[in-house]
Amino acid sequence: MKKLMVLVFAVLLFAGTVSASGGKLILNLYGTALNVAKNNFTDQAGRTKAFFEVKAAYAVSANLYVWASHGSFPLRDSWKSWERKSSFAEDITVERTLSKRVVAGGAGFFIGYFEPGQFAVRVEAGVCSIANAIDSRVSFIEPEQFIRSEEASQWAPGGRANLSFTYGLYKNIFAEASAGFMYAPDKIDGERSNLGGFHLALGLGMQL
């Protein structure tokens, strides 16, 4: 939470600086649904996760801009598995929780206007960094006796592409729907997984 507050403060500070200098800045806040494929390292099945994402874009010419985004969801994605070590070993349960952080940036091109009642289309391409933090709690199944806790992490760079459609609502305020794909392959112990996936986002934007 503290990191998110620092990020929001930095974005607002940057927005004020750019506005004072007469630049053109666009800020977005999204609710994003990310369809993550099966993770071959953790053996977790594919699922869809929803999280908040913020993005800032700055126009460098008439229709070209650069952009950067940040999104994360906390340790709320849990799943269980079990395994039998041997005929002399007890069955154990492994309960894991996963958090994910997505940082991306690149260049974009837009056609249209962000004025009230007007439509615009944005096409973006860039790079991304996706990190998973995994906490595991190992216990005996029957007595539920705690054995140990373990931590693991995954990280991979990759690419990201977005296609967005905007509609102006009020002065400097617009709604936006966005779809895209992130590919960030990570390989651990010979198992390769894509930490990204397809994503859909709905949100609001402000042009400064």
PDB file of N, CA and C in Angstrom, residues 66-168:
ATOM      1  N   VAL A  66       4.670   8.516 -25.543  1.00  0.00           N
ATOM      2  CA  VAL A  66       5.306   7.451 -24.772  1.00  0.00           C
ATOM      3  C   VAL A  66       4.447   7.199 -23.536  1.00  0.00           C
ATOM      4  N   TRP A  67       4.488   5.987 -23.014  1.00  0.00           N
ATOM      5  CA  TRP A  67       3.617   5.627 -21.898  1.00  0.00           C
ATOM      6  C   TRP A  67       4.332   4.688 -20.937  1.00  0.00           C
ATOM      7  N   ALA A  68       3.835   4.661 -19.712  1.00  0.00           N
ATOM      8  CA  ALA A  68       4.336   3.747 -18.683  1.00  0.00           C
ATOM      9  C   ALA A  68       3.163   3.357 -17.787  1.00  0.00           C
ATOM     10  N   SER A  69       3.159   2.109 -17.294  1.00  0.00           N
ATOM     11  CA  SER A  69       2.053   1.629 -16.469  1.00  0.00           C
ATOM     12  C   SER A  69       2.569   0.755 -15.342  1.00  0.00           C
ATOM     13  N   HIS A  70       1.727   0.621 -14.321  1.00  0.00           N
ATOM     14  CA  HIS A  70       2.054  -0.206 -13.166  1.00  0.00           C
ATOM     15  C   HIS A  70       0.772  -0.836 -12.630  1.00  0.00           C
ATOM     16  N   GLY A  71       0.828  -2.123 -12.337  1.00  0.00           N
ATOM     17  CA  GLY A  71      -0.320  -2.814 -11.758  1.00  0.00           C
ATOM     18  C   GLY A  71       0.142  -3.964 -10.882  1.00  0.00           C
ATOM     19  N   SER A  72      -0.659  -4.305  -9.875  1.00  0.00           N
ATOM     20  CA  SER A  72      -0.312  -5.422  -8.998  1.00  0.00           C
ATOM     21  C   SER A  72      -1.554  -5.909  -8.285  1.00  0.00           C
ATOM     22  N   PHE A  73      -1.546  -7.190  -7.886  1.00  0.00           N
ATOM     23  CA  PHE A  73      -2.586  -7.677  -6.983  1.00  0.00           C
ATOM     24  C   PHE A  73      -1.917  -8.429  -5.834  1.00  0.00           C
ATOM     25  N   PRO A  74      -2.516  -8.376  -4.650  1.00  0.00           N
ATOM     26  CA  PRO A  74      -1.850  -8.857  -3.429  1.00  0.00           C
ATOM     27  C   PRO A  74      -1.980 -10.350  -3.236  1.00  0.00           C
ATOM     28  N   LEU A  75      -1.530 -10.809  -2.062  1.00  0.00           N
ATOM     29  CA  LEU A  75      -1.509 -12.233  -1.740  1.00  0.00           C
ATOM     30  C   LEU A  75      -2.918 -12.740  -1.434  1.00  0.00           C
ATOM     31  N   ARG A  76      -3.713 -12.885  -2.484  1.00  0.00           N
ATOM     32  CA  ARG A  76      -5.071 -13.388  -2.299  1.00  0.00           C
ATOM     33  C   ARG A  76      -5.379 -14.574  -3.198  1.00  0.00           C
ATOM     34  N   ASP A  77      -4.453 -14.937  -4.031  1.00  0.00           N
ATOM     35  CA  ASP A  77      -4.658 -16.031  -4.966  1.00  0.00           C
ATOM     36  C   ASP A  77      -4.051 -17.296  -4.360  1.00  0.00           C
ATOM     37  N   SER A  78      -4.864 -18.129  -3.717  1.00  0.00           N
ATOM     38  CA  SER A  78      -4.335 -19.302  -3.021  1.00  0.00           C
ATOM     39  C   SER A  78      -4.841 -20.579  -3.677  1.00  0.00           C
ATOM     40  N   TRP A  79      -4.045 -21.618  -3.563  1.00  0.00           N
ATOM     41  CA  TRP A  79      -4.446 -22.936  -4.045  1.00  0.00           C
ATOM     42  C   TRP A  79      -3.729 -23.996  -3.229  1.00  0.00           C
ATOM     43  N   LYS A  80      -4.263 -25.210  -3.235  1.00  0.00           N
ATOM     44  CA  LYS A  80      -3.700 -26.294  -2.438  1.00  0.00           C
ATOM     45  C   LYS A  80      -3.326 -27.468  -3.341  1.00  0.00           C
ATOM     46  N   SER A  81      -2.329 -28.212  -2.890  1.00  0.00           N
ATOM     47  CA  SER A  81      -1.956 -29.457  -3.556  1.00  0.00           C
ATOM     48  C   SER A  81      -1.459 -30.426  -2.505  1.00  0.00           C
ATOM     49  N   TRP A  82      -1.384 -31.702  -2.853  1.00  0.00           N
ATOM     50  CA  TRP A  82      -0.878 -32.677  -1.891  1.00  0.00           C
ATOM     51  C   TRP A  82      -0.007 -33.679  -2.628  1.00  0.00           C
ATOM     52  N   GLU A  83       0.832 -34.355  -1.854  1.00  0.00           N
ATOM     53  CA  GLU A  83       1.726 -35.336  -2.444  1.00  0.00           C
ATOM     54  C   GLU A  83       2.127 -36.367  -1.390  1.00  0.00           C
ATOM     55  N   ARG A  84       2.442 -37.561  -1.819  1.00  0.00           N
ATOM     56  CA  ARG A  84       2.892 -38.617  -0.927  1.00  0.00           C
ATOM     57  C   ARG A  84       4.382 -38.853  -1.181  1.00  0.00           C
ATOM     58  N   LYS A  85       5.205 -38.637  -0.167  1.00  0.00           N
ATOM     59  CA  LYS A  85       6.647 -38.760  -0.339  1.00  0.00           C
ATOM     60  C   LYS A  85       7.069 -40.222  -0.482  1.00  0.00           C
ATOM     61  N   SER A  86       6.578 -41.081   0.393  1.00  0.00           N
ATOM     62  CA  SER A  86       6.900 -42.510   0.335  1.00  0.00           C
ATOM     63  C   SER A  86       5.908 -43.247   1.216  1.00  0.00           C
ATOM     64  N   SER A  87       6.015 -44.560   1.256  1.00  0.00           N
ATOM     65  CA  SER A  87       5.089 -45.344   2.075  1.00  0.00           C
ATOM     66  C   SER A  87       5.305 -45.108   3.554  1.00  0.00           C
ATOM     67  N   PHE A  88       6.461 -44.533   3.930  1.00  0.00           N
ATOM     68  CA  PHE A  88       6.751 -44.266   5.340  1.00  0.00           C
ATOM     69  C   PHE A  88       6.516 -42.806   5.715  1.00  0.00           C
ATOM     70  N   ALA A  89       6.155 -41.996   4.720  1.00  0.00           N
ATOM     71  CA  ALA A  89       5.987 -40.569   4.985  1.00  0.00           C
ATOM     72  C   ALA A  89       4.512 -40.213   5.052  1.00  0.00           C
ATOM     73  N   GLU A  90       4.213 -39.222   5.848  1.00  0.00           N
ATOM     74  CA  GLU A  90       2.843 -38.738   5.969  1.00  0.00           C
ATOM     75  C   GLU A  90       2.457 -37.935   4.728  1.00  0.00           C
ATOM     76  N   ASP A  91       1.154 -37.922   4.427  1.00  0.00           N
ATOM     77  CA  ASP A  91       0.664 -37.021   3.397  1.00  0.00           C
ATOM     78  C   ASP A  91       0.776 -35.596   3.908  1.00  0.00           C
ATOM     79  N   ILE A  92       1.132 -34.699   3.014  1.00  0.00           N
ATOM     80  CA  ILE A  92       1.259 -33.305   3.410  1.00  0.00           C
ATOM     81  C   ILE A  92       0.424 -32.439   2.487  1.00  0.00           C
ATOM     82  N   THR A  93       0.066 -31.285   2.954  1.00  0.00           N
ATOM     83  CA  THR A  93      -0.647 -30.309   2.142  1.00  0.00           C
ATOM     84  C   THR A  93       0.226 -29.075   1.975  1.00  0.00           C
ATOM     85  N   VAL A  94       0.193 -28.515   0.783  1.00  0.00           N
ATOM     86  CA  VAL A  94       0.963 -27.321   0.479  1.00  0.00           C
ATOM     87  C   VAL A  94      -0.023 -26.230   0.071  1.00  0.00           C
ATOM     88  N   GLU A  95      -0.139 -25.219   0.888  1.00  0.00           N
ATOM     89  CA  GLU A  95      -1.031 -24.094   0.593  1.00  0.00           C
ATOM     90  C   GLU A  95      -0.179 -22.906   0.175  1.00  0.00           C
ATOM     91  N   ARG A  96      -0.404 -22.426  -1.042  1.00  0.00           N
ATOM     92  CA  ARG A  96       0.410 -21.361  -1.606  1.00  0.00           C
ATOM     93  C   ARG A  96      -0.414 -20.094  -1.815  1.00  0.00           C
ATOM     94  N   THR A  97       0.231 -18.959  -1.698  1.00  0.00           N
ATOM     95  CA  THR A  97      -0.377 -17.676  -2.048  1.00  0.00           C
ATOM     96  C   THR A  97       0.549 -16.958  -3.018  1.00  0.00           C
ATOM     97  N   LEU A  98      -0.055 -16.259  -3.963  1.00  0.00           N
ATOM     98  CA  LEU A  98       0.702 -15.647  -5.054  1.00  0.00           C
ATOM     99  C   LEU A  98       0.363 -14.170  -5.174  1.00  0.00           C
ATOM    100  N   SER A  99       1.367 -13.333  -5.304  1.00  0.00           N
ATOM    101  CA  SER A  99       1.163 -11.927  -5.671  1.00  0.00           C
ATOM    102  C   SER A  99       1.898 -11.663  -6.976  1.00  0.00           C
ATOM    103  N   LYS A 100       1.371 -10.733  -7.767  1.00  0.00           N
ATOM    104  CA  LYS A 100       1.941 -10.451  -9.085  1.00  0.00           C
ATOM    105  C   LYS A 100       2.065  -8.947  -9.265  1.00  0.00           C
ATOM    106  N   ARG A 101       3.179  -8.530  -9.878  1.00  0.00           N
ATOM    107  CA  ARG A 101       3.410  -7.111 -10.172  1.00  0.00           C
ATOM    108  C   ARG A 101       3.778  -6.968 -11.648  1.00  0.00           C
ATOM    109  N   VAL A 102       3.120  -6.017 -12.319  1.00  0.00           N
ATOM    110  CA  VAL A 102       3.336  -5.797 -13.745  1.00  0.00           C
ATOM    111  C   VAL A 102       3.755  -4.343 -13.969  1.00  0.00           C
ATOM    112  N   VAL A 103       4.933  -4.144 -14.551  1.00  0.00           N
ATOM    113  CA  VAL A 103       5.417  -2.819 -14.925  1.00  0.00           C
ATOM    114  C   VAL A 103       5.685  -2.834 -16.426  1.00  0.00           C
ATOM    115  N   ALA A 104       5.193  -1.827 -17.141  1.00  0.00           N
ATOM    116  CA  ALA A 104       5.343  -1.815 -18.599  1.00  0.00           C
ATOM    117  C   ALA A 104       5.547  -0.395 -19.093  1.00  0.00           C
ATOM    118  N   GLY A 105       6.033  -0.282 -20.323  1.00  0.00           N
ATOM    119  CA  GLY A 105       6.236   1.022 -20.935  1.00  0.00           C
ATOM    120  C   GLY A 105       6.549   0.876 -22.409  1.00  0.00           C
ATOM    121  N   GLY A 106       6.317   1.939 -23.163  1.00  0.00           N
ATOM    122  CA  GLY A 106       6.603   1.863 -24.589  1.00  0.00           C
ATOM    123  C   GLY A 106       6.139   3.111 -25.311  1.00  0.00           C
ATOM    124  N   ALA A 107       5.751   2.933 -26.577  1.00  0.00           N
ATOM    125  CA  ALA A 107       5.306   4.027 -27.427  1.00  0.00           C
ATOM    126  C   ALA A 107       3.907   3.723 -27.946  1.00  0.00           C
ATOM    127  N   GLY A 108       3.182   4.782 -28.304  1.00  0.00           N
ATOM    128  CA  GLY A 108       1.829   4.603 -28.808  1.00  0.00           C
ATOM    129  C   GLY A 108       1.477   5.612 -29.879  1.00  0.00           C
ATOM    130  N   PHE A 109       0.386   5.329 -30.590  1.00  0.00           N
ATOM    131  CA  PHE A 109      -0.116   6.192 -31.652  1.00  0.00           C
ATOM    132  C   PHE A 109      -1.626   6.284 -31.512  1.00  0.00           C
ATOM    133  N   PHE A 110      -2.185   7.497 -31.590  1.00  0.00           N
ATOM    134  CA  PHE A 110      -3.635   7.635 -31.461  1.00  0.00           C
ATOM    135  C   PHE A 110      -4.222   8.377 -32.649  1.00  0.00           C
ATOM    136  N   ILE A 111      -5.482   8.029 -32.928  1.00  0.00           N
ATOM    137  CA  ILE A 111      -6.261   8.677 -33.972  1.00  0.00           C
ATOM    138  C   ILE A 111      -7.588   9.106 -33.354  1.00  0.00           C
ATOM    139  N   GLY A 112      -7.959  10.363 -33.503  1.00  0.00           N
ATOM    140  CA  GLY A 112      -9.220  10.847 -32.973  1.00  0.00           C
ATOM    141  C   GLY A 112      -9.014  11.951 -31.955  1.00  0.00           C
ATOM    142  N   TYR A 113     -10.061  12.140 -31.126  1.00  0.00           N
ATOM    143  CA  TYR A 113     -10.048  13.230 -30.162  1.00  0.00           C
ATOM    144  C   TYR A 113     -10.545  12.733 -28.811  1.00  0.00           C
ATOM    145  N   PHE A 114     -10.069  13.367 -27.744  1.00  0.00           N
ATOM    146  CA  PHE A 114     -10.491  13.028 -26.392  1.00  0.00           C
ATOM    147  C   PHE A 114     -11.545  14.011 -25.873  1.00  0.00           C
ATOM    148  N   GLU A 115     -12.200  14.725 -26.765  1.00  0.00           N
ATOM    149  CA  GLU A 115     -13.208  15.709 -26.398  1.00  0.00           C
ATOM    150  C   GLU A 115     -14.541  15.029 -26.109  1.00  0.00           C
ATOM    151  N   PRO A 116     -15.449  15.701 -25.379  1.00  0.00           N
ATOM    152  CA  PRO A 116     -16.769  15.121 -25.093  1.00  0.00           C
ATOM    153  C   PRO A 116     -17.521  14.734 -26.366  1.00  0.00           C
ATOM    154  N   GLY A 117     -18.053  13.518 -26.392  1.00  0.00           N
ATOM    155  CA  GLY A 117     -18.791  13.031 -27.537  1.00  0.00           C
ATOM    156  C   GLY A 117     -17.940  12.559 -28.691  1.00  0.00           C
ATOM    157  N   GLN A 118     -16.615  12.560 -28.546  1.00  0.00           N
ATOM    158  CA  GLN A 118     -15.705  12.153 -29.612  1.00  0.00           C
ATOM    159  C   GLN A 118     -15.044  10.811 -29.270  1.00  0.00           C
ATOM    160  N   PHE A 119     -14.671  10.080 -30.328  1.00  0.00           N
ATOM    161  CA  PHE A 119     -14.000   8.794 -30.172  1.00  0.00           C
ATOM    162  C   PHE A 119     -12.520   8.921 -30.534  1.00  0.00           C
ATOM    163  N   ALA A 120     -11.723   8.035 -29.972  1.00  0.00           N
ATOM    164  CA  ALA A 120     -10.312   7.944 -30.336  1.00  0.00           C
ATOM    165  C   ALA A 120      -9.874   6.490 -30.221  1.00  0.00           C
ATOM    166  N   VAL A 121      -8.876   6.143 -30.997  1.00  0.00           N
ATOM    167  CA  VAL A 121      -8.290   4.800 -30.970  1.00  0.00           C
ATOM    168  C   VAL A 121      -6.812   4.941 -30.639  1.00  0.00           C
ATOM    169  N   ARG A 122      -6.337   4.095 -29.724  1.00  0.00           N
ATOM    170  CA  ARG A 122      -4.914   4.116 -29.347  1.00  0.00           C
ATOM    171  C   ARG A 122      -4.305   2.731 -29.592  1.00  0.00           C
ATOM    172  N   VAL A 123      -3.159   2.720 -30.235  1.00  0.00           N
ATOM    173  CA  VAL A 123      -2.404   1.482 -30.466  1.00  0.00           C
ATOM    174  C   VAL A 123      -1.055   1.620 -29.764  1.00  0.00           C
ATOM    175  N   GLU A 124      -0.707   0.645 -28.932  1.00  0.00           N
ATOM    176  CA  GLU A 124       0.508   0.740 -28.129  1.00  0.00           C
ATOM    177  C   GLU A 124       1.326  -0.543 -28.227  1.00  0.00           C
ATOM    178  N   ALA A 125       2.634  -0.395 -28.161  1.00  0.00           N
ATOM    179  CA  ALA A 125       3.556  -1.525 -28.116  1.00  0.00           C
ATOM    180  C   ALA A 125       4.719  -1.150 -27.209  1.00  0.00           C
ATOM    181  N   GLY A 126       5.240  -2.132 -26.493  1.00  0.00           N
ATOM    182  CA  GLY A 126       6.352  -1.836 -25.599  1.00  0.00           C
ATOM    183  C   GLY A 126       6.863  -3.075 -24.901  1.00  0.00           C
ATOM    184  N   VAL A 127       7.566  -2.860 -23.822  1.00  0.00           N
ATOM    185  CA  VAL A 127       8.151  -3.943 -23.041  1.00  0.00           C
ATOM    186  C   VAL A 127       7.467  -3.995 -21.676  1.00  0.00           C
ATOM    187  N   CYS A 128       7.600  -5.131 -20.996  1.00  0.00           N
ATOM    188  CA  CYS A 128       7.007  -5.278 -19.678  1.00  0.00           C
ATOM    189  C   CYS A 128       7.926  -6.110 -18.786  1.00  0.00           C
ATOM    190  N   SER A 129       7.708  -5.981 -17.503  1.00  0.00           N
ATOM    191  CA  SER A 129       8.402  -6.774 -16.492  1.00  0.00           C
ATOM    192  C   SER A 129       7.339  -7.341 -15.563  1.00  0.00           C
ATOM    193  N   ILE A 130       7.302  -8.664 -15.427  1.00  0.00           N
ATOM    194  CA  ILE A 130       6.290  -9.331 -14.599  1.00  0.00           C
ATOM    195  C   ILE A 130       6.989 -10.151 -13.529  1.00  0.00           C
ATOM    196  N   ALA A 131       6.577  -9.961 -12.282  1.00  0.00           N
ATOM    197  CA  ALA A 131       7.186 -10.668 -11.152  1.00  0.00           C
ATOM    198  C   ALA A 131       6.107 -11.365 -10.334  1.00  0.00           C
ATOM    199  N   ASN A 132       6.377 -12.595  -9.946  1.00  0.00           N
ATOM    200  CA  ASN A 132       5.531 -13.366  -9.043  1.00  0.00           C
ATOM    201  C   ASN A 132       6.265 -13.571  -7.723  1.00  0.00           C
ATOM    202  N   ALA A 133       5.568 -13.371  -6.617  1.00  0.00           N
ATOM    203  CA  ALA A 133       6.089 -13.705  -5.296  1.00  0.00           C
ATOM    204  C   ALA A 133       5.201 -14.809  -4.725  1.00  0.00           C
ATOM    205  N   ILE A 134       5.803 -15.947  -4.363  1.00  0.00           N
ATOM    206  CA  ILE A 134       5.053 -17.125  -3.945  1.00  0.00           C
ATOM    207  C   ILE A 134       5.431 -17.489  -2.519  1.00  0.00           C
ATOM    208  N   ASP A 135       4.443 -17.597  -1.651  1.00  0.00           N
ATOM    209  CA  ASP A 135       4.631 -18.068  -0.278  1.00  0.00           C
ATOM    210  C   ASP A 135       3.939 -19.411  -0.124  1.00  0.00           C
ATOM    211  N   SER A 136       4.637 -20.392   0.446  1.00  0.00           N
ATOM    212  CA  SER A 136       4.084 -21.733   0.630  1.00  0.00           C
ATOM    213  C   SER A 136       4.093 -22.112   2.109  1.00  0.00           C
ATOM    214  N   ARG A 137       2.998 -22.723   2.561  1.00  0.00           N
ATOM    215  CA  ARG A 137       2.886 -23.225   3.925  1.00  0.00           C
ATOM    216  C   ARG A 137       2.675 -24.734   3.841  1.00  0.00           C
ATOM    217  N   VAL A 138       3.590 -25.502   4.397  1.00  0.00           N
ATOM    218  CA  VAL A 138       3.557 -26.954   4.326  1.00  0.00           C
ATOM    219  C   VAL A 138       3.097 -27.517   5.675  1.00  0.00           C
ATOM    220  N   SER A 139       2.084 -28.399   5.637  1.00  0.00           N
ATOM    221  CA  SER A 139       1.526 -28.972   6.865  1.00  0.00           C
ATOM    222  C   SER A 139       1.165 -30.426   6.628  1.00  0.00           C
ATOM    223  N   PHE A 140       1.077 -31.206   7.723  1.00  0.00           N
ATOM    224  CA  PHE A 140       0.524 -32.546   7.640  1.00  0.00           C
ATOM    225  C   PHE A 140      -0.973 -32.455   7.369  1.00  0.00           C
ATOM    226  N   ILE A 141      -1.518 -33.375   6.578  1.00  0.00           N
ATOM    227  CA  ILE A 141      -2.918 -33.301   6.197  1.00  0.00           C
ATOM    228  C   ILE A 141      -3.837 -33.589   7.376  1.00  0.00           C
ATOM    229  N   GLU A 142      -3.633 -34.720   8.052  1.00  0.00           N
ATOM    230  CA  GLU A 142      -4.567 -35.147   9.088  1.00  0.00           C
ATOM    231  C   GLU A 142      -4.567 -34.220  10.302  1.00  0.00           C
ATOM    232  N   PRO A 143      -3.444 -34.062  11.006  1.00  0.00           N
ATOM    233  CA  PRO A 143      -3.481 -33.203  12.189  1.00  0.00           C
ATOM    234  C   PRO A 143      -3.356 -31.711  11.871  1.00  0.00           C
ATOM    235  N   GLU A 144      -3.129 -31.391  10.579  1.00  0.00           N
ATOM    236  CA  GLU A 144      -2.916 -30.004  10.159  1.00  0.00           C
ATOM    237  C   GLU A 144      -1.787 -29.354  10.953  1.00  0.00           C
ATOM    238  N   GLN A 145      -0.757 -30.139  11.211  1.00  0.00           N
ATOM    239  CA  GLN A 145       0.390 -29.626  11.956  1.00  0.00           C
ATOM    240  C   GLN A 145       1.346 -28.919  11.008  1.00  0.00           C
ATOM    241  N   PHE A 146       1.707 -27.692  11.355  1.00  0.00           N
ATOM    242  CA  PHE A 146       2.591 -26.891  10.525  1.00  0.00           C
ATOM    243  C   PHE A 146       3.988 -27.509  10.476  1.00  0.00           C
ATOM    244  N   ILE A 147       4.561 -27.573   9.278  1.00  0.00           N
ATOM    245  CA  ILE A 147       5.914 -28.109   9.113  1.00  0.00           C
ATOM    246  C   ILE A 147       6.906 -26.985   8.824  1.00  0.00           C
ATOM    247  N   ARG A 148       6.662 -26.233   7.774  1.00  0.00           N
ATOM    248  CA  ARG A 148       7.603 -25.173   7.401  1.00  0.00           C
ATOM    249  C   ARG A 148       6.922 -24.225   6.421  1.00  0.00           C
ATOM    250  N   SER A 149       7.531 -23.106   6.214  1.00  0.00           N
ATOM    251  CA  SER A 149       7.078 -22.152   5.199  1.00  0.00           C
ATOM    252  C   SER A 149       8.227 -21.897   4.226  1.00  0.00           C
ATOM    253  N   GLU A 150       7.885 -21.676   2.977  1.00  0.00           N
ATOM    254  CA  GLU A 150       8.877 -21.463   1.940  1.00  0.00           C
ATOM    255  C   GLU A 150       8.478 -20.264   1.095  1.00  0.00           C
ATOM    256  N   GLU A 151       9.474 -19.616   0.506  1.00  0.00           N
ATOM    257  CA  GLU A 151       9.239 -18.497  -0.392  1.00  0.00           C
ATOM    258  C   GLU A 151       9.954 -18.753  -1.715  1.00  0.00           C
ATOM    259  N   ALA A 152       9.307 -18.356  -2.781  1.00  0.00           N
ATOM    260  CA  ALA A 152       9.904 -18.479  -4.110  1.00  0.00           C
ATOM    261  C   ALA A 152       9.496 -17.257  -4.924  1.00  0.00           C
ATOM    262  N   SER A 153      10.211 -17.013  -5.989  1.00  0.00           N
ATOM    263  CA  SER A 153       9.897 -15.856  -6.827  1.00  0.00           C
ATOM    264  C   SER A 153      10.156 -16.193  -8.283  1.00  0.00           C
ATOM    265  N   GLN A 154       9.414 -15.543  -9.144  1.00  0.00           N
ATOM    266  CA  GLN A 154       9.600 -15.635 -10.581  1.00  0.00           C
ATOM    267  C   GLN A 154       9.658 -14.217 -11.137  1.00  0.00           C
ATOM    268  N   TRP A 155      10.474 -14.028 -12.155  1.00  0.00           N
ATOM    269  CA  TRP A 155      10.556 -12.728 -12.816  1.00  0.00           C
ATOM    270  C   TRP A 155      10.961 -12.937 -14.257  1.00  0.00           C
ATOM    271  N   ALA A 156      10.340 -12.161 -15.135  1.00  0.00           N
ATOM    272  CA  ALA A 156      10.696 -12.270 -16.549  1.00  0.00           C
ATOM    273  C   ALA A 156      10.385 -10.973 -17.272  1.00  0.00           C
ATOM    274  N   PRO A 157      11.273 -10.534 -18.168  1.00  0.00           N
ATOM    275  CA  PRO A 157      10.957  -9.411 -19.060  1.00  0.00           C
ATOM    276  C   PRO A 157      10.203  -9.940 -20.269  1.00  0.00           C
ATOM    277  N   GLY A 158       9.521  -9.055 -20.953  1.00  0.00           N
ATOM    278  CA  GLY A 158       8.781  -9.485 -22.132  1.00  0.00           C
ATOM    279  C   GLY A 158       8.248  -8.308 -22.912  1.00  0.00           C
ATOM    280  N   GLY A 159       7.235  -8.576 -23.719  1.00  0.00           N
ATOM    281  CA  GLY A 159       6.626  -7.549 -24.550  1.00  0.00           C
ATOM    282  C   GLY A 159       5.151  -7.396 -24.250  1.00  0.00           C
ATOM    283  N   ARG A 160       4.616  -6.221 -24.554  1.00  0.00           N
ATOM    284  CA  ARG A 160       3.197  -5.947 -24.314  1.00  0.00           C
ATOM    285  C   ARG A 160       2.637  -5.113 -25.454  1.00  0.00           C
ATOM    286  N   ALA A 161       1.408  -5.429 -25.868  1.00  0.00           N
ATOM    287  CA  ALA A 161       0.713  -4.671 -26.902  1.00  0.00           C
ATOM    288  C   ALA A 161      -0.709  -4.389 -26.437  1.00  0.00           C
ATOM    289  N   ASN A 162      -1.215  -3.180 -26.717  1.00  0.00           N
ATOM    290  CA  ASN A 162      -2.558  -2.777 -26.310  1.00  0.00           C
ATOM    291  C   ASN A 162      -3.284  -2.123 -27.477  1.00  0.00           C
ATOM    292  N   LEU A 163      -4.592  -2.344 -27.532  1.00  0.00           N
ATOM    293  CA  LEU A 163      -5.474  -1.646 -28.457  1.00  0.00           C
ATOM    294  C   LEU A 163      -6.610  -1.069 -27.630  1.00  0.00           C
ATOM    295  N   SER A 164      -6.778   0.254 -27.659  1.00  0.00           N
ATOM    296  CA  SER A 164      -7.730   0.927 -26.781  1.00  0.00           C
ATOM    297  C   SER A 164      -8.694   1.797 -27.583  1.00  0.00           C
ATOM    298  N   PHE A 165      -9.925   1.886 -27.069  1.00  0.00           N
ATOM    299  CA  PHE A 165     -10.955   2.743 -27.652  1.00  0.00           C
ATOM    300  C   PHE A 165     -11.454   3.686 -26.564  1.00  0.00           C
ATOM    301  N   THR A 166     -11.501   4.971 -26.869  1.00  0.00           N
ATOM    302  CA  THR A 166     -11.897   5.970 -25.878  1.00  0.00           C
ATOM    303  C   THR A 166     -13.129   6.740 -26.357  1.00  0.00           C
ATOM    304  N   TYR A 167     -13.880   7.242 -25.366  1.00  0.00           N
ATOM    305  CA  TYR A 167     -15.033   8.076 -25.662  1.00  0.00           C
ATOM    306  C   TYR A 167     -15.065   9.226 -24.662  1.00  0.00           C
ATOM    307  N   GLY A 168     -15.092  10.457 -25.166  1.00  0.00           N
ATOM    308  CA  GLY A 168     -15.077  11.624 -24.297  1.00  0.00           C
ATOM    309  C   GLY A 168     -16.377  11.777 -23.527  1.00  0.00           C
TER     310      GLY A 168
END
